[in-house]
Amino acid sequence: CRAALAVLILTAMPAGAQPVPGQAAPAQAATEMGGTGVPACDSLVAAYARCIASPGVPEATRNGLRQSADAILAAPRTPGAGEQRARLCTMTHEQMRQAMVTAFACDFPPAPAPAPATAPALAPPNPAAQTEAKAAAYAGVRREMAEAHNLAKDLTEYLQGNRLVLGPKPGGQNFFYFGVGSFDRTIARLSAAVALPGEVPDVDPAAAALLAALQELNPMVAALTRYQSTRAFQDDGMTFARAQNPSFVARMEAAAAAARRFDDAVSSRAMAQDEERVGRLAKGSPAQRLLATSLSLRRAMRRYQVLQPDGAKAIPPSLVKEVPPFQDALRELQDNNAALAATLAGMSPPADPSCAGFSRAVDDLIGSGRGMVRGVRPGPGPAAPNEGFARSYASTAATLEVCAAGEARMRP
């Protein structure tokens, strides 16, 4: 098409040819007809008319070239053909320009630069969606904290491992114990979550407080990690460790308290939403059974946390009164999990195997909890070990996530 049009324009009429009677010059035709209706073609015709008006174009040739320009102006304006004509005129413009300038040394302006693409209009912010995205980011940080950082336990192990170094009568130990991991990744994720648009009023303050506590603690963690890794304590006789100890313990305690408040804020919000959601689901449906069991599982964990002061290895006698509420939570969990197991057994096609695995893990967790508090009585006496319940809960919660991800019928 481009070659044919170029040949048409560059082929002069026979010498002495005259314009068709009544045929207007290109500029006049464009005015009378309102142009081609296609900006790219209007630019082509204007540049072409400017060229053929140049002194280098012979008069006899000019008449034929004018008729070719008028043919472009007079082309039928087929509805919907504008884009096709625009592409043809844009592609042809430079080819014509090179040919005409070569043939006549005329002034043939280049095609105008295309207008910059207009960016699509952005949808207005959706506050509800922003809130949920931010809450989901907080939940991710909470999971990472649970998996990678048990601050209370880390502090207890630090104090016990260095009791002969940091105690009131140091001596008899020539090794500095330090097992607290870096918070770089957690700080980065939490910073990004806090900076997200939107508001989560019941979590934002706890998130900001935890971020500040970790940012204050992390440089000291890095310094003590280097001190332990390089065995610098062998050179200074534990001087640096003893100097840092009071500030480190205070910052660890502050961070542990902030982490508890953040965990409680995130989990409380999620539980409140799930309490509302479970009431909307069809009773007895797979999704309702799974969500009800999940809620009971989290309630049992909360009752367990009441029994476990930070860093404690066992249930202290002063908290024995909290054992019956914990046992009640286990019974509720057992009832909901039995209903879930029955629902899973009746599903066709069968549910993802991870869901049955979750139900079995809940049974094991219930047994662990009951074993933990068996024989606990008020008054002095041996305390019941309870670390196994927390480990079982973590693995059970992970299995729940696999079930919900792998089985669409179990999702609300």
PDB file of N, CA, C and O in Angstrom, residues 237-263:
ATOM      1  N   GLY A 237      38.017 -11.004  78.712  1.00  0.00           N
ATOM      2  CA  GLY A 237      37.586 -11.586  79.976  1.00  0.00           C
ATOM      3  C   GLY A 237      36.121 -11.319  80.305  1.00  0.00           C
ATOM      4  O   GLY A 237      35.759 -11.115  81.467  1.00  0.00           O
ATOM      5  N   MET A 238      35.263 -11.276  79.275  1.00  0.00           N
ATOM      6  CA  MET A 238      33.815 -11.077  79.414  1.00  0.00           C
ATOM      7  C   MET A 238      33.434  -9.641  79.795  1.00  0.00           C
ATOM      8  O   MET A 238      32.288  -9.380  80.168  1.00  0.00           O
ATOM      9  N   THR A 239      34.370  -8.704  79.705  1.00  0.00           N
ATOM     10  CA  THR A 239      34.067  -7.331  80.102  1.00  0.00           C
ATOM     11  C   THR A 239      32.918  -6.744  79.283  1.00  0.00           C
ATOM     12  O   THR A 239      31.993  -6.120  79.836  1.00  0.00           O
ATOM     13  N   PHE A 240      32.966  -6.911  77.966  1.00  0.00           N
ATOM     14  CA  PHE A 240      31.923  -6.361  77.099  1.00  0.00           C
ATOM     15  C   PHE A 240      30.570  -7.000  77.404  1.00  0.00           C
ATOM     16  O   PHE A 240      29.545  -6.318  77.476  1.00  0.00           O
ATOM     17  N   ALA A 241      30.563  -8.310  77.605  1.00  0.00           N
ATOM     18  CA  ALA A 241      29.311  -9.010  77.895  1.00  0.00           C
ATOM     19  C   ALA A 241      28.662  -8.474  79.164  1.00  0.00           C
ATOM     20  O   ALA A 241      27.447  -8.234  79.210  1.00  0.00           O
ATOM     21  N   ARG A 242      29.460  -8.272  80.196  1.00  0.00           N
ATOM     22  CA  ARG A 242      28.905  -7.787  81.460  1.00  0.00           C
ATOM     23  C   ARG A 242      28.412  -6.342  81.323  1.00  0.00           C
ATOM     24  O   ARG A 242      27.390  -5.966  81.906  1.00  0.00           O
ATOM     25  N   ALA A 243      29.128  -5.544  80.533  1.00  0.00           N
ATOM     26  CA  ALA A 243      28.716  -4.153  80.359  1.00  0.00           C
ATOM     27  C   ALA A 243      27.397  -4.052  79.587  1.00  0.00           C
ATOM     28  O   ALA A 243      26.564  -3.178  79.857  1.00  0.00           O
ATOM     29  N   GLN A 244      27.203  -4.939  78.619  1.00  0.00           N
ATOM     30  CA  GLN A 244      26.009  -4.886  77.781  1.00  0.00           C
ATOM     31  C   GLN A 244      24.810  -5.548  78.434  1.00  0.00           C
ATOM     32  O   GLN A 244      23.659  -5.267  78.062  1.00  0.00           O
ATOM     33  N   ASN A 245      25.028  -6.417  79.378  1.00  0.00           N
ATOM     34  CA  ASN A 245      23.961  -7.267  79.908  1.00  0.00           C
ATOM     35  C   ASN A 245      22.750  -6.486  80.417  1.00  0.00           C
ATOM     36  O   ASN A 245      21.610  -6.811  80.040  1.00  0.00           O
ATOM     37  N   PRO A 246      22.889  -5.478  81.263  1.00  0.00           N
ATOM     38  CA  PRO A 246      21.682  -4.803  81.774  1.00  0.00           C
ATOM     39  C   PRO A 246      20.812  -4.203  80.669  1.00  0.00           C
ATOM     40  O   PRO A 246      19.584  -4.373  80.672  1.00  0.00           O
ATOM     41  N   SER A 247      21.441  -3.525  79.720  1.00  0.00           N
ATOM     42  CA  SER A 247      20.670  -2.918  78.625  1.00  0.00           C
ATOM     43  C   SER A 247      20.052  -3.985  77.737  1.00  0.00           C
ATOM     44  O   SER A 247      18.898  -3.858  77.292  1.00  0.00           O
ATOM     45  N   PHE A 248      20.811  -5.050  77.482  1.00  0.00           N
ATOM     46  CA  PHE A 248      20.288  -6.105  76.617  1.00  0.00           C
ATOM     47  C   PHE A 248      19.061  -6.765  77.241  1.00  0.00           C
ATOM     48  O   PHE A 248      18.048  -6.980  76.572  1.00  0.00           O
ATOM     49  N   VAL A 249      19.138  -7.090  78.521  1.00  0.00           N
ATOM     50  CA  VAL A 249      18.003  -7.738  79.185  1.00  0.00           C
ATOM     51  C   VAL A 249      16.789  -6.810  79.169  1.00  0.00           C
ATOM     52  O   VAL A 249      15.662  -7.244  78.886  1.00  0.00           O
ATOM     53  N   ALA A 250      16.991  -5.539  79.435  1.00  0.00           N
ATOM     54  CA  ALA A 250      15.867  -4.592  79.438  1.00  0.00           C
ATOM     55  C   ALA A 250      15.233  -4.493  78.048  1.00  0.00           C
ATOM     56  O   ALA A 250      13.993  -4.471  77.913  1.00  0.00           O
ATOM     57  N   ARG A 251      16.059  -4.450  77.001  1.00  0.00           N
ATOM     58  CA  ARG A 251      15.509  -4.347  75.644  1.00  0.00           C
ATOM     59  C   ARG A 251      14.821  -5.638  75.215  1.00  0.00           C
ATOM     60  O   ARG A 251      13.802  -5.603  74.512  1.00  0.00           O
ATOM     61  N   MET A 252      15.359  -6.776  75.637  1.00  0.00           N
ATOM     62  CA  MET A 252      14.704  -8.049  75.325  1.00  0.00           C
ATOM     63  C   MET A 252      13.346  -8.128  76.010  1.00  0.00           C
ATOM     64  O   MET A 252      12.355  -8.583  75.414  1.00  0.00           O
ATOM     65  N   GLU A 253      13.290  -7.719  77.264  1.00  0.00           N
ATOM     66  CA  GLU A 253      12.013  -7.752  77.979  1.00  0.00           C
ATOM     67  C   GLU A 253      11.002  -6.814  77.338  1.00  0.00           C
ATOM     68  O   GLU A 253       9.817  -7.156  77.204  1.00  0.00           O
ATOM     69  N   ALA A 254      11.451  -5.631  76.929  1.00  0.00           N
ATOM     70  CA  ALA A 254      10.550  -4.679  76.267  1.00  0.00           C
ATOM     71  C   ALA A 254      10.055  -5.233  74.933  1.00  0.00           C
ATOM     72  O   ALA A 254       8.859  -5.116  74.595  1.00  0.00           O
ATOM     73  N   ALA A 255      10.957  -5.842  74.169  1.00  0.00           N
ATOM     74  CA  ALA A 255      10.568  -6.409  72.875  1.00  0.00           C
ATOM     75  C   ALA A 255       9.623  -7.591  73.065  1.00  0.00           C
ATOM     76  O   ALA A 255       8.665  -7.772  72.296  1.00  0.00           O
ATOM     77  N   ALA A 256       9.873  -8.427  74.081  1.00  0.00           N
ATOM     78  CA  ALA A 256       8.992  -9.562  74.339  1.00  0.00           C
ATOM     79  C   ALA A 256       7.590  -9.091  74.707  1.00  0.00           C
ATOM     80  O   ALA A 256       6.581  -9.655  74.248  1.00  0.00           O
ATOM     81  N   ALA A 257       7.506  -8.042  75.534  1.00  0.00           N
ATOM     82  CA  ALA A 257       6.193  -7.505  75.893  1.00  0.00           C
ATOM     83  C   ALA A 257       5.485  -6.922  74.663  1.00  0.00           C
ATOM     84  O   ALA A 257       4.279  -7.118  74.473  1.00  0.00           O
ATOM     85  N   ALA A 258       6.229  -6.213  73.824  1.00  0.00           N
ATOM     86  CA  ALA A 258       5.643  -5.648  72.601  1.00  0.00           C
ATOM     87  C   ALA A 258       5.182  -6.753  71.659  1.00  0.00           C
ATOM     88  O   ALA A 258       4.138  -6.633  71.007  1.00  0.00           O
ATOM     89  N   ALA A 259       5.966  -7.830  71.579  1.00  0.00           N
ATOM     90  CA  ALA A 259       5.592  -8.951  70.713  1.00  0.00           C
ATOM     91  C   ALA A 259       4.309  -9.615  71.206  1.00  0.00           C
ATOM     92  O   ALA A 259       3.460 -10.021  70.397  1.00  0.00           O
ATOM     93  N   ARG A 260       4.149  -9.734  72.529  1.00  0.00           N
ATOM     94  CA  ARG A 260       2.915 -10.321  73.069  1.00  0.00           C
ATOM     95  C   ARG A 260       1.708  -9.457  72.710  1.00  0.00           C
ATOM     96  O   ARG A 260       0.657  -9.981  72.328  1.00  0.00           O
ATOM     97  N   ARG A 261       1.847  -8.147  72.858  1.00  0.00           N
ATOM     98  CA  ARG A 261       0.725  -7.261  72.545  1.00  0.00           C
ATOM     99  C   ARG A 261       0.382  -7.298  71.055  1.00  0.00           C
ATOM    100  O   ARG A 261      -0.795  -7.288  70.677  1.00  0.00           O
ATOM    101  N   PHE A 262       1.411  -7.350  70.223  1.00  0.00           N
ATOM    102  CA  PHE A 262       1.175  -7.428  68.775  1.00  0.00           C
ATOM    103  C   PHE A 262       0.487  -8.741  68.423  1.00  0.00           C
ATOM    104  O   PHE A 262      -0.487  -8.769  67.668  1.00  0.00           O
ATOM    105  N   ASP A 263       0.980  -9.845  68.964  1.00  0.00           N
ATOM    106  CA  ASP A 263       0.384 -11.154  68.691  1.00  0.00           C
ATOM    107  C   ASP A 263      -1.073 -11.168  69.121  1.00  0.00           C
ATOM    108  O   ASP A 263      -1.949 -11.663  68.396  1.00  0.00           O
TER     109      ASP A 263
END
